[in-house]
Tab-separated table of C-alpha atoms and ligand atoms in Angstrom:
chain	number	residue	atom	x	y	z
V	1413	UNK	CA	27.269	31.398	-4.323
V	1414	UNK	CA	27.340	27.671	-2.902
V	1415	UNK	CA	24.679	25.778	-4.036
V	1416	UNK	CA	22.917	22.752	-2.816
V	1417	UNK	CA	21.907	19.445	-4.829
V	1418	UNK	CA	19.639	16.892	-2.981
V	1419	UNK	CA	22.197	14.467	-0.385
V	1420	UNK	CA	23.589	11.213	-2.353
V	1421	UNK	CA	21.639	9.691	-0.190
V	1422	UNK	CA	18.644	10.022	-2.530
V	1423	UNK	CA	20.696	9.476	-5.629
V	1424	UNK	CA	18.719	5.690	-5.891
V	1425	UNK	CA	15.683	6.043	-4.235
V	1426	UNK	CA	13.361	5.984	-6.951
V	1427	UNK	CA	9.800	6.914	-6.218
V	1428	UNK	CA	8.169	7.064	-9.270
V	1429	UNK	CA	4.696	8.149	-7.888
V	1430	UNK	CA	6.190	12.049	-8.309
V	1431	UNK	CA	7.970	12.447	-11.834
V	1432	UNK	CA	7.142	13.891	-15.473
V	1433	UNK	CA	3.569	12.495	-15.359
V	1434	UNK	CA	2.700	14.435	-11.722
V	1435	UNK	CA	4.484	17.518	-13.274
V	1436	UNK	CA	2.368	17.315	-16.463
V	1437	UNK	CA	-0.833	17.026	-14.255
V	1438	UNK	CA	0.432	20.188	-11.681
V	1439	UNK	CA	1.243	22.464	-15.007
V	1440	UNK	CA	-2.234	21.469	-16.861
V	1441	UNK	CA	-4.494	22.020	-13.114
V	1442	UNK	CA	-2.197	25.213	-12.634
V	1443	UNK	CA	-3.212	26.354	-16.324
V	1444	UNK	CA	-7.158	25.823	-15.131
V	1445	UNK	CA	-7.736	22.399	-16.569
V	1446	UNK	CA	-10.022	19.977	-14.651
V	1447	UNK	CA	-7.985	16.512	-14.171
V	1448	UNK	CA	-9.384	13.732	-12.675
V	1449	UNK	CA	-7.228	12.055	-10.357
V	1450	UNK	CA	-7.050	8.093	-10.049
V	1451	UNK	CA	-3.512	7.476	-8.902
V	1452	UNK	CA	-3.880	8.190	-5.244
V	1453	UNK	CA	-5.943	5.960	-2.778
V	1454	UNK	CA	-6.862	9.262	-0.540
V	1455	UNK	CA	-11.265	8.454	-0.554
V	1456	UNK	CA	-12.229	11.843	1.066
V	1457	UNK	CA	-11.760	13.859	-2.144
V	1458	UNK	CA	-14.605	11.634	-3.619
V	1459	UNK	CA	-17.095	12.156	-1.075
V	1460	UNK	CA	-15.979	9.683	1.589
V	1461	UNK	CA	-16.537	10.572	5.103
V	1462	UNK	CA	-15.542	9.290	8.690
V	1463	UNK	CA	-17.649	8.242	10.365
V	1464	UNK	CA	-18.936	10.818	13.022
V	1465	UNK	CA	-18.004	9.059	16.321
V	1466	UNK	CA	-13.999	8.750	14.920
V	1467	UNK	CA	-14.348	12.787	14.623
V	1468	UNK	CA	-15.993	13.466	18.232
V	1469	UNK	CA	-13.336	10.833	19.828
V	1470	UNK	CA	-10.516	13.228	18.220
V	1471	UNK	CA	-12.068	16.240	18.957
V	1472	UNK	CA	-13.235	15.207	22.379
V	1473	UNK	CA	-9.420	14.633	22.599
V	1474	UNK	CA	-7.788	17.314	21.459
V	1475	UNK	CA	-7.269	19.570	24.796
V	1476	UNK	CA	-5.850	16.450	26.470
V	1477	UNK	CA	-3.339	15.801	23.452
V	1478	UNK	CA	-1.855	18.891	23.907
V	1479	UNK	CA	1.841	17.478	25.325
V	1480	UNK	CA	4.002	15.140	23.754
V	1481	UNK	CA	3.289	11.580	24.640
V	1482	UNK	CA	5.161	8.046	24.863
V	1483	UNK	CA	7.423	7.910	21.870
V	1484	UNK	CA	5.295	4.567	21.062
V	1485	UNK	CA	1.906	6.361	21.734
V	1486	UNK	CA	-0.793	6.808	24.196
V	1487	UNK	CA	-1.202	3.729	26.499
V	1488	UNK	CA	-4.979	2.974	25.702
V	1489	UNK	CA	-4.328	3.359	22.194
V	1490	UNK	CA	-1.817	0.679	22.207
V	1491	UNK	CA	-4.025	-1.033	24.525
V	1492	UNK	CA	-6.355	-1.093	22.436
V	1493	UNK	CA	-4.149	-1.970	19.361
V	1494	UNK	CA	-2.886	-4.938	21.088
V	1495	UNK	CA	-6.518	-6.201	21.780
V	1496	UNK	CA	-7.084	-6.032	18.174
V	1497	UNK	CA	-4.333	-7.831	17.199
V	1498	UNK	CA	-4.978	-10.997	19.919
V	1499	UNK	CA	-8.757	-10.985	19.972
V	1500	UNK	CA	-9.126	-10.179	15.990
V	1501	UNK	CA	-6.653	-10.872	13.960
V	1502	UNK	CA	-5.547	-13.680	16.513
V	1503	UNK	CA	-1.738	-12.800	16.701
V	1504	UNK	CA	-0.554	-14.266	19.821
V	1505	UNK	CA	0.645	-12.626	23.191
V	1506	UNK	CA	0.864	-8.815	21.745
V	1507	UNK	CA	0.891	-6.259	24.520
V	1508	UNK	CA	0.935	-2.864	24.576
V	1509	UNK	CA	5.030	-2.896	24.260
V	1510	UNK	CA	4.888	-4.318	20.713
V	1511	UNK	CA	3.360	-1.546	19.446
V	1512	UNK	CA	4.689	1.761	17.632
V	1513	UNK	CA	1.908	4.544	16.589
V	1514	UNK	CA	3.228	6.321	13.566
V	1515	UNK	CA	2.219	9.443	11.605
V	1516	UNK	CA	0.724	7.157	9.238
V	1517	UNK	CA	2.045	3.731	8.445
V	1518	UNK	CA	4.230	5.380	5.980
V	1519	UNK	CA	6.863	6.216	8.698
V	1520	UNK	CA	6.847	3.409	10.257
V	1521	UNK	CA	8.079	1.736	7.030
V	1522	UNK	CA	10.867	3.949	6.495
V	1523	UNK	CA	11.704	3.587	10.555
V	1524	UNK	CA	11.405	-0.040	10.205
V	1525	UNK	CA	14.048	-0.657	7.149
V	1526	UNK	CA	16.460	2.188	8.803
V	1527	UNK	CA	16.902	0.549	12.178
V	1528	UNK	CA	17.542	-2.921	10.125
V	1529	UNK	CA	19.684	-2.142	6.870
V	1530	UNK	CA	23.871	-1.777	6.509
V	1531	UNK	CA	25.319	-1.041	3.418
V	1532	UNK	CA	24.689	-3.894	0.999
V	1533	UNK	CA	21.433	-5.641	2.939
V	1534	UNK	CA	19.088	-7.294	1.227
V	1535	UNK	CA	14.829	-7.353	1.117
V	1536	UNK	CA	12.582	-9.216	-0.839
V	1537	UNK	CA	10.470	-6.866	-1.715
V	1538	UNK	CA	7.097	-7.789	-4.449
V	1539	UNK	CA	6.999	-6.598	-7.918
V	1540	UNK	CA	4.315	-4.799	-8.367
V	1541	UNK	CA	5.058	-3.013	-5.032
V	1542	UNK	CA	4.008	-0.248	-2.849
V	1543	UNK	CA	6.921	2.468	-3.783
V	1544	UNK	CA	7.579	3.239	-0.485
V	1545	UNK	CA	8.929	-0.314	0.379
V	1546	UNK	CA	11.811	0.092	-1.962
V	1547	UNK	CA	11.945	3.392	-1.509
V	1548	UNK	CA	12.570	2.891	2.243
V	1549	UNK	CA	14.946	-0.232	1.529
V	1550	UNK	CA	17.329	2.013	-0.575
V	1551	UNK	CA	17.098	4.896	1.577
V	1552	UNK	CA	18.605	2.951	4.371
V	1553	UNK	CA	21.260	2.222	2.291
V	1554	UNK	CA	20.143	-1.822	1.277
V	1555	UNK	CA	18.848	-3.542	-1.824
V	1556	UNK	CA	15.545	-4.047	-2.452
V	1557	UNK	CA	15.402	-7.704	-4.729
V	1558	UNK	CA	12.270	-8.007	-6.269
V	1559	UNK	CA	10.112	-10.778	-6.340
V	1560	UNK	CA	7.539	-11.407	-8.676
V	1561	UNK	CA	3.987	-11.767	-7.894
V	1562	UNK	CA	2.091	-13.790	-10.041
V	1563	UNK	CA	-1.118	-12.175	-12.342
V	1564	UNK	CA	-1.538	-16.114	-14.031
V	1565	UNK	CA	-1.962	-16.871	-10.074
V	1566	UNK	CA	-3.954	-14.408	-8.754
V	1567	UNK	CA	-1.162	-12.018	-8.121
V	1568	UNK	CA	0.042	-14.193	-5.505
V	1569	UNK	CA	3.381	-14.293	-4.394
V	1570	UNK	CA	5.898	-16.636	-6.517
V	1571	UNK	CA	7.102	-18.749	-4.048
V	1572	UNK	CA	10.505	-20.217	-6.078
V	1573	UNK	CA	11.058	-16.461	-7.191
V	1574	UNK	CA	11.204	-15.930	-3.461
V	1575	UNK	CA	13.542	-18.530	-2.501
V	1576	UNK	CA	15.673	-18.455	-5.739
V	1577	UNK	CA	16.270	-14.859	-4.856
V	1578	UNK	CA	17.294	-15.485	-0.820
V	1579	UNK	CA	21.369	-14.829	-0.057
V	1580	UNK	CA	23.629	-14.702	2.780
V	1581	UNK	CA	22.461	-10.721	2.898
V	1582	UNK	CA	18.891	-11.221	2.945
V	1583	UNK	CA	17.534	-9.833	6.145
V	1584	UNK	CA	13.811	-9.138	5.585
V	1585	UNK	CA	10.742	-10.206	3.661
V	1586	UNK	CA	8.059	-7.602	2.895
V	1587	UNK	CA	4.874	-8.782	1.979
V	1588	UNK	CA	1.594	-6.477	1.139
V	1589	UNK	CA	-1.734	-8.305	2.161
V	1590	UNK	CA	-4.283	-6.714	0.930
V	1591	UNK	CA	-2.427	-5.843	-1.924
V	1592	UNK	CA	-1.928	-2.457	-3.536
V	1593	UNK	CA	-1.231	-2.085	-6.681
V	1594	UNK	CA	-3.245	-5.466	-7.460
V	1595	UNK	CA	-5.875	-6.060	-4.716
V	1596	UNK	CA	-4.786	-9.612	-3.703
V	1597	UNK	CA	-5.825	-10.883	-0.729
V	1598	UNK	CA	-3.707	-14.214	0.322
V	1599	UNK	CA	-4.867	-17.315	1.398
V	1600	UNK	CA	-3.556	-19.194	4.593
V	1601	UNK	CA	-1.342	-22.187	2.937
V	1602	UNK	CA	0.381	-19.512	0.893
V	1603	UNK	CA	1.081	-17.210	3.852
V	1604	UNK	CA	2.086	-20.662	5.329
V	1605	UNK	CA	4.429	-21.552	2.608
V	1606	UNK	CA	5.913	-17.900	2.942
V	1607	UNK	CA	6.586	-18.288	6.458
V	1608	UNK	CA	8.565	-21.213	6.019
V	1609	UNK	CA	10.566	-19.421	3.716
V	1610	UNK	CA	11.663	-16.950	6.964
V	1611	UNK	CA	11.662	-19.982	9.223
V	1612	UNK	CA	14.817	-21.728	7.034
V	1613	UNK	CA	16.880	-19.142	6.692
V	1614	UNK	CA	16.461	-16.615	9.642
V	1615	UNK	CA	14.569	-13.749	7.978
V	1616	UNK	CA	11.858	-11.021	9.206
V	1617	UNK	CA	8.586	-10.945	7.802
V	1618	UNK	CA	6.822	-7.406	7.140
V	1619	UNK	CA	3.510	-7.624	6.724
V	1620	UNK	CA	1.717	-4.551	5.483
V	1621	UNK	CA	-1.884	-5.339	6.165
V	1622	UNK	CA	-2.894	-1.479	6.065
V	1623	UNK	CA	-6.209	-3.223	4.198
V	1624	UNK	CA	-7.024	-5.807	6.161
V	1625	UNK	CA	-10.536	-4.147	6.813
V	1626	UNK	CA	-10.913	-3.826	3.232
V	1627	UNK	CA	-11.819	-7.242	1.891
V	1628	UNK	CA	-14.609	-8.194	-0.298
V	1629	UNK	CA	-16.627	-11.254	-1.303
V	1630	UNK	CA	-16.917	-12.565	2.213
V	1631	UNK	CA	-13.526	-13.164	2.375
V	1632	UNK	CA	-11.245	-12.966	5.159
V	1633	UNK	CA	-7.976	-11.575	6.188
V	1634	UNK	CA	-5.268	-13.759	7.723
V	1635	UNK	CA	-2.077	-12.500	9.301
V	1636	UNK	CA	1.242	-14.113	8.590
V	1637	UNK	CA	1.734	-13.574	12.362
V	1638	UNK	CA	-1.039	-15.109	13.662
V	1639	UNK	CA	0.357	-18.266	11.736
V	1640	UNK	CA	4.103	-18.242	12.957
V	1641	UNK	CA	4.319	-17.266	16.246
V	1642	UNK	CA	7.985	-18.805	16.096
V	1643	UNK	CA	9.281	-16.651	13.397
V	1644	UNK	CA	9.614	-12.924	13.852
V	1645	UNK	CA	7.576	-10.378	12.341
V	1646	UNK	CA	6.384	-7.039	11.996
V	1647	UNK	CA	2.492	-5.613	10.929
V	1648	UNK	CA	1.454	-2.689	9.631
V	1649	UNK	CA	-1.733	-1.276	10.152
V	1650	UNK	CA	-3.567	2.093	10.584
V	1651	UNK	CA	-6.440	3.782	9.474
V	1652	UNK	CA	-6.305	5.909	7.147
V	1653	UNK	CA	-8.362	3.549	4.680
V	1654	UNK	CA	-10.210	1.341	6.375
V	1655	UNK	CA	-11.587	4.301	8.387
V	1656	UNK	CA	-11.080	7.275	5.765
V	1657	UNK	CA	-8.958	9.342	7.649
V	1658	UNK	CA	-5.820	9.475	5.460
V	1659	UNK	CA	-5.353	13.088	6.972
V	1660	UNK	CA	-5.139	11.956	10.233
V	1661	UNK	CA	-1.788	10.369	9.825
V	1662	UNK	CA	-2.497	7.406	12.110
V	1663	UNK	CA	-1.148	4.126	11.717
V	1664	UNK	CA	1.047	1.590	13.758
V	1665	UNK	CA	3.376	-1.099	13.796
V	1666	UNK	CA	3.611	-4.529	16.072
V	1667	UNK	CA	5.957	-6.729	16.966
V	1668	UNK	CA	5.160	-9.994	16.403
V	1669	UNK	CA	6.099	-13.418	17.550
V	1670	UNK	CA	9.747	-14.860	18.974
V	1671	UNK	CA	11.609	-11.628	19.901
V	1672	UNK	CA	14.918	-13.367	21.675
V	1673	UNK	CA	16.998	-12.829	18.818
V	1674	UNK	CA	16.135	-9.622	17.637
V	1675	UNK	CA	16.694	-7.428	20.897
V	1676	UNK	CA	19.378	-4.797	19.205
V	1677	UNK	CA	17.314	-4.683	16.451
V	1678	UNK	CA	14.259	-3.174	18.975
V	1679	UNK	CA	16.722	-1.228	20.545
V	1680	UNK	CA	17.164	0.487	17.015
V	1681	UNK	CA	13.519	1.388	16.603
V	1682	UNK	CA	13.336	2.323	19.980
V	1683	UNK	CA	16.083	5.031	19.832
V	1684	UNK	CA	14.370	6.346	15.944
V	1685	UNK	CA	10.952	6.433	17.792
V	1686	UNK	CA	12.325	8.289	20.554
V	1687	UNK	CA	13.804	10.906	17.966
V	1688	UNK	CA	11.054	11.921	16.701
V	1689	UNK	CA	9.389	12.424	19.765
V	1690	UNK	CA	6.360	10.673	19.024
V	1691	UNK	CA	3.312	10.633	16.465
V	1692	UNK	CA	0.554	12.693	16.269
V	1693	UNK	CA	-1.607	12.351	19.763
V	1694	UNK	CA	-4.843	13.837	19.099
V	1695	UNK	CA	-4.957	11.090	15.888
V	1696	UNK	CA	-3.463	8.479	18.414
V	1697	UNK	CA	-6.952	9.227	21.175
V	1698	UNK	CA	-9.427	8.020	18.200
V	1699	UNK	CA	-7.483	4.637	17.473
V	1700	UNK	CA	-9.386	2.748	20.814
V	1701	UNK	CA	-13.081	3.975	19.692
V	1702	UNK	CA	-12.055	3.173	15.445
V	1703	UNK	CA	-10.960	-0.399	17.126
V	1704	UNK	CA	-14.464	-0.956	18.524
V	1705	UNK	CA	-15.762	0.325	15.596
V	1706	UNK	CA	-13.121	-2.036	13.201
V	1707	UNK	CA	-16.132	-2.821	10.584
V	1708	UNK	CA	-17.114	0.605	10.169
V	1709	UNK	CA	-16.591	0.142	6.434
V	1710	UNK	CA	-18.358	-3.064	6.011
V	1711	UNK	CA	-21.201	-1.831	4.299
V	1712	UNK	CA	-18.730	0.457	1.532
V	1713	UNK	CA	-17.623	-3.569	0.370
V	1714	UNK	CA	-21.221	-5.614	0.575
V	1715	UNK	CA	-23.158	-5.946	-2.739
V	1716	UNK	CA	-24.968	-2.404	-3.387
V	1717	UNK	CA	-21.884	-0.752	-1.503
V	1718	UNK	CA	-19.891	2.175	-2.919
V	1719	UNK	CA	-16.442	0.417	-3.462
V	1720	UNK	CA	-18.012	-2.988	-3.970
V	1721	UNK	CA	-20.246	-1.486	-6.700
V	1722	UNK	CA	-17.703	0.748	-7.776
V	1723	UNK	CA	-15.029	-2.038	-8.207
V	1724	UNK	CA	-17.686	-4.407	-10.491
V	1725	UNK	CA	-18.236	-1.863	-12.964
V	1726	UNK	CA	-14.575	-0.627	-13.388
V	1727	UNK	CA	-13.835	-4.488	-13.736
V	1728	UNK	CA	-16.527	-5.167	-16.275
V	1729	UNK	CA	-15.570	-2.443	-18.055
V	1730	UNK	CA	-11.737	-3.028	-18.070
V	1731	UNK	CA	-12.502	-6.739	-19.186
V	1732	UNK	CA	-14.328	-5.106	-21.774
V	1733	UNK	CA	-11.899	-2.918	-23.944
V	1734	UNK	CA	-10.466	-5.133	-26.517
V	1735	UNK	CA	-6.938	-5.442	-25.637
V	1736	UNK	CA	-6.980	-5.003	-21.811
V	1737	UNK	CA	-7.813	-7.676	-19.032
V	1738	UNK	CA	-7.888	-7.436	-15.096
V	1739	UNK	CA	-7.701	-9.994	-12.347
V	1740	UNK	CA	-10.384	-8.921	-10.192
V	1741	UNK	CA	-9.279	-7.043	-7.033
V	1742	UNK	CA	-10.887	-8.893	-3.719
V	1743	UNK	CA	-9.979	-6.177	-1.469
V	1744	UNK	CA	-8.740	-2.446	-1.008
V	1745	UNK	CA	-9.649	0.027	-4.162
V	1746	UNK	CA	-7.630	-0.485	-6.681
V	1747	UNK	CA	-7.113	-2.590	-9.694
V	1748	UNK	CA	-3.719	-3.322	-12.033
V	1749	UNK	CA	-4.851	-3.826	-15.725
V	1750	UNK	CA	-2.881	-5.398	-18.472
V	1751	UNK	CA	-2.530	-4.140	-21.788
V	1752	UNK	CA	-1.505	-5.957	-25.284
V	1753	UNK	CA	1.522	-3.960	-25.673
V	1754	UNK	CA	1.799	-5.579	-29.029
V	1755	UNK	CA	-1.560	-5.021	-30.078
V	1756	UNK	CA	-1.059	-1.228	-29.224
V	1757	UNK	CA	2.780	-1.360	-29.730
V	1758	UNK	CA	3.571	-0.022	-26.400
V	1759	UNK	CA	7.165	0.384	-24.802
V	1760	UNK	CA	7.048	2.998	-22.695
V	1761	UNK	CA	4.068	2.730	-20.179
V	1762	UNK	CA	4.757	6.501	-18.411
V	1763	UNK	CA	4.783	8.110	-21.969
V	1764	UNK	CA	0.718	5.890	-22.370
V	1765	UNK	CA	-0.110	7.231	-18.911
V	1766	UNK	CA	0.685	10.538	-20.074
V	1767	UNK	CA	-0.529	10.608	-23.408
V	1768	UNK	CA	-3.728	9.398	-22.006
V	1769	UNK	CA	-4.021	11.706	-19.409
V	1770	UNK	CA	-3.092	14.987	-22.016
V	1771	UNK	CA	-5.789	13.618	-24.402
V	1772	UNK	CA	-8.228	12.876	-21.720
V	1773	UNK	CA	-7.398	14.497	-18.567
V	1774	UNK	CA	-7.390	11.688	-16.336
V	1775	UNK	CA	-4.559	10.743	-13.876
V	1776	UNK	CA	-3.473	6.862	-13.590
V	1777	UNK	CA	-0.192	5.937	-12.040
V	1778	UNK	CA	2.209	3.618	-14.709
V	1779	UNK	CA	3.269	0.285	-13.976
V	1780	UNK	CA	6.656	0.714	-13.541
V	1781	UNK	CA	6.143	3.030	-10.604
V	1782	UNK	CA	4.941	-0.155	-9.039
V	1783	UNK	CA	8.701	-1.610	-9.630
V	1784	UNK	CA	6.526	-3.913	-13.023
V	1785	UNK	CA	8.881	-3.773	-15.173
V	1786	UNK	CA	7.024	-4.633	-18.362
V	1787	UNK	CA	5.636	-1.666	-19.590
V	1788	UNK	CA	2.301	-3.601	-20.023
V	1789	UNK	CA	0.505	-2.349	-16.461
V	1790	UNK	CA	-0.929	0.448	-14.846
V	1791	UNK	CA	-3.186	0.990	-11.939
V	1792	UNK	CA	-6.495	2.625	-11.444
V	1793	UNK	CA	-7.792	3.715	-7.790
V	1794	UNK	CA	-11.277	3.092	-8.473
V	1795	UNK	CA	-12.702	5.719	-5.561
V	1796	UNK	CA	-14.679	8.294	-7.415
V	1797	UNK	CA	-18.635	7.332	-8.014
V	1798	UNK	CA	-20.079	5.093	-10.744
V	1799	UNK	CA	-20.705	8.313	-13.499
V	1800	UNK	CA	-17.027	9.251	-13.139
V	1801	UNK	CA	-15.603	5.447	-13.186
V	1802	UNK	CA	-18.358	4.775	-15.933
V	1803	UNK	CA	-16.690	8.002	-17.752
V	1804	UNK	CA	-13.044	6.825	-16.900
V	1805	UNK	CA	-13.614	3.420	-18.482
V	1806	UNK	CA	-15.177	5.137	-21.738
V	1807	UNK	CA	-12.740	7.530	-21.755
V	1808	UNK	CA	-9.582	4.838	-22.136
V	1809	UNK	CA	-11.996	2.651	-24.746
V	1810	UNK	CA	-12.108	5.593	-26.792
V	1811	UNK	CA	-8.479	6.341	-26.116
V	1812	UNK	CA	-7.592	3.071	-27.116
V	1813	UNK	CA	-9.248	2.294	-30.207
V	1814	UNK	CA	-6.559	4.331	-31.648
V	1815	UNK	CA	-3.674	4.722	-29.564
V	1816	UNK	CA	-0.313	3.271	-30.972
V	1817	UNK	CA	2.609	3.856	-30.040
V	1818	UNK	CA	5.789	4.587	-32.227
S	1230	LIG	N1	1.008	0.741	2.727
S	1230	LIG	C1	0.266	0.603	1.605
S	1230	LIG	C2	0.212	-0.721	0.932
S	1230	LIG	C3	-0.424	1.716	1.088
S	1230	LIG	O1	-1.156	1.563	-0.020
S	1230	LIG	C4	-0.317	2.963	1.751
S	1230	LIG	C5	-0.979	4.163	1.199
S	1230	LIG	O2	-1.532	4.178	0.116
S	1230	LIG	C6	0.472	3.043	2.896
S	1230	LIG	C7	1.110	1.914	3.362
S	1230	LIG	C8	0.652	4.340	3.640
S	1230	LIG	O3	-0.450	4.632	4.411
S	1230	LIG	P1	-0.465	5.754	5.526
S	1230	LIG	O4	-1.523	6.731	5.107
S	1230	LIG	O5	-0.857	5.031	6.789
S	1230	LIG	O6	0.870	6.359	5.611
């Protein structure tokens, strides 16, 4: 009989998020054992809800949606994506041609890097990442070069890493703020600094902002394209966070600033948004009333909030364990902790991540499925309520006081 082996295509896309640590945790829940799960960022498992207007605008919806409808969306949900992008976030002359709704902002990432990459093409791409940005890069058949983001610096972006890393095949530079893994939020002058980086030598800026209504501390969100309308760039932005509807699939992507040069390039994501006909529409019909609604998760990140309470203790308690530390995340809900590998003689951090979660059935996600390649990280999502976190944090002190590897 023929048989069939996954297309070579695949043979470098690494996407660490699956692998022997998911398969450990499928064969133990299969086998009746109760796991708890921080490695994904999906909040409705721990008792998150929508709010009840984004439900009735879908459902209200949903005999209308019926049809297929503009490859790039419904016209009043781009409308109404556009607003938020010039009256909000204050990215110049957006209309409702910029924008691309996508099953999630997921496949807008993979639709973005295919319509851009040859063979051999280059991204700057941070390390720790968001898998699916290298992912994406390789799948298209480029490169992703890694750039290191800073934990001595707030997990900011290393600027000379950056421009050390630039060559002739560099097309695009994909930045994450909000962060995930770390929870950095970026500050204007370093956005600045970054866009000057695109400005000298020609390149696109993605900006994955999927958590830009997820910031804490009274802090704000800037976007690198409401700072360099001259350069070219791209946002991502959706809401299955900010408005806890990962389910939905709704997200989108907008074209940003000078466009003259990049026409063929449009014409690319035009032709892969026409292909697959277009994203979900009943999801599309609640983006204009979530857009009035942008804050709705304001009160989830204030002081005696769920995430902003739930992100103090799991902090505290990392800072806590002798032989960990933690930058402090100032948006989205997660946090990247460092370990003394010496101090616990650690080289591998998947085989820690699954020793820990066999001993103490708990899921975390390793650092080097983040593209870290120290094996000194890993990340916590830092969703579930304070008795679960509080039990999480206990459970990896305990874990720890003895854990060595050999
Ligand atoms: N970008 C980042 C940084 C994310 O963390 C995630 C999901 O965790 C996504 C994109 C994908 O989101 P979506 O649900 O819109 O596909």
């Amino acid at each position: 009989m023929k048989s069939f082996n996954k297309s070579h295509k695949l043979d470098n896309v690494c996407y660490d998020i699956r692998g022997p640590v998911m398969d450990e945790a499928n064969r133990m829940i299969a086998q009746g054992e109760k796991i708890l799960k921080l490695n994904i960022g999906n909040p409705a498992p721990f008792g998150f809800r929508a709010p009840d207007a984004i439900i009735r605008a879908m459902s209200d919806n949903l005999t209308s949606t019926e049809g297929y409808s503009d490859s790039k969306g419904l016209l009043p949900a781009r409308q109404a994506i556009a607003d938020y992008c010039v009256n909000v976030k204050h990215i110049a002359g957006v209309t409702p041609d910029d924008i691309y709704t996508g099953n999630g902002v997921s496949e807008l990432i993979t639709m973005s890097m295919q319509s851009l990459l040859d063979s051999g093409d280059e991204v700057l791409v941070p390390a720790p990442d968001y898998p699916l940005w290298t992912a994406s890069v390789t799948l298209a058949g480029g490169k992703a070069v890694h750039y290191i983001c800073d934990e001595s610096a707030d997990w900011y972006p290393d600027v000379d890493d950056i421009r050390s890393k630039i060559t002739p095949r560099t097309k695009g530079l994909v930045i994450i703020n909000p962060n995930n893994p770390t929870g950095a939020l970026y500050p204007r002058e370093l956005l600045e600094e970054i866009a000057q980086i695109a400005r000298e030598n020609g390149i696109i800026v993605y900006s994955d902002e999927i958590y830009d209504r997820l910031v804490m501390d009274g802090l704000e969100h800037t976007s690198i394209s409401a700072i360099a309308p001259d350069i070219f760039s791209v946002t991502f932005n959706g809401l299955s966070k900010s408005h806890l509807i990962a389910g939905y699939r709704c997200g989108w992507m907008t074209l940003c600033g000078e466009k003259s040069h990049v026409r063929g390039y449009i014409e690319g994501l035009n032709l892969l948004s026409s292909m697959r006909l277009c994203s979900n529409a009943p999801a599309q019909s609640l983006i204009p009333t979530a857009l009035e609604n942008a804050d709705t998760s304001k009160e989830l990140l204030a002081p005696g909030g769920r995430i902003y309470e739930q992100r103090e203790l799991i902090y505290n308690a990392i800072n806590d364990i002798p032989g960990m530390s933690a930058v402090k995340p100032k948006a989205a809900f997660y946090i990247f902790p460092k370990m003394d590998i010496r101090k616990f003689n650690i080289t591998d951090d998947e085989k820690f991540v699954l020793d820990f979660l066999r001993e103490k059935k708990i899921l975390l996600t390793h650092g080097g499925g983040f593209h870290w390649e120290t094996p000194d990280h890993f990340r916590i999502v830092y969703l579930p309520q304070l008795d679960e976190l509080k039990y999480a944090a206990d459970s990896l002190r305990d874990f720890l006081a003895d854990y060595r590897q050999n």
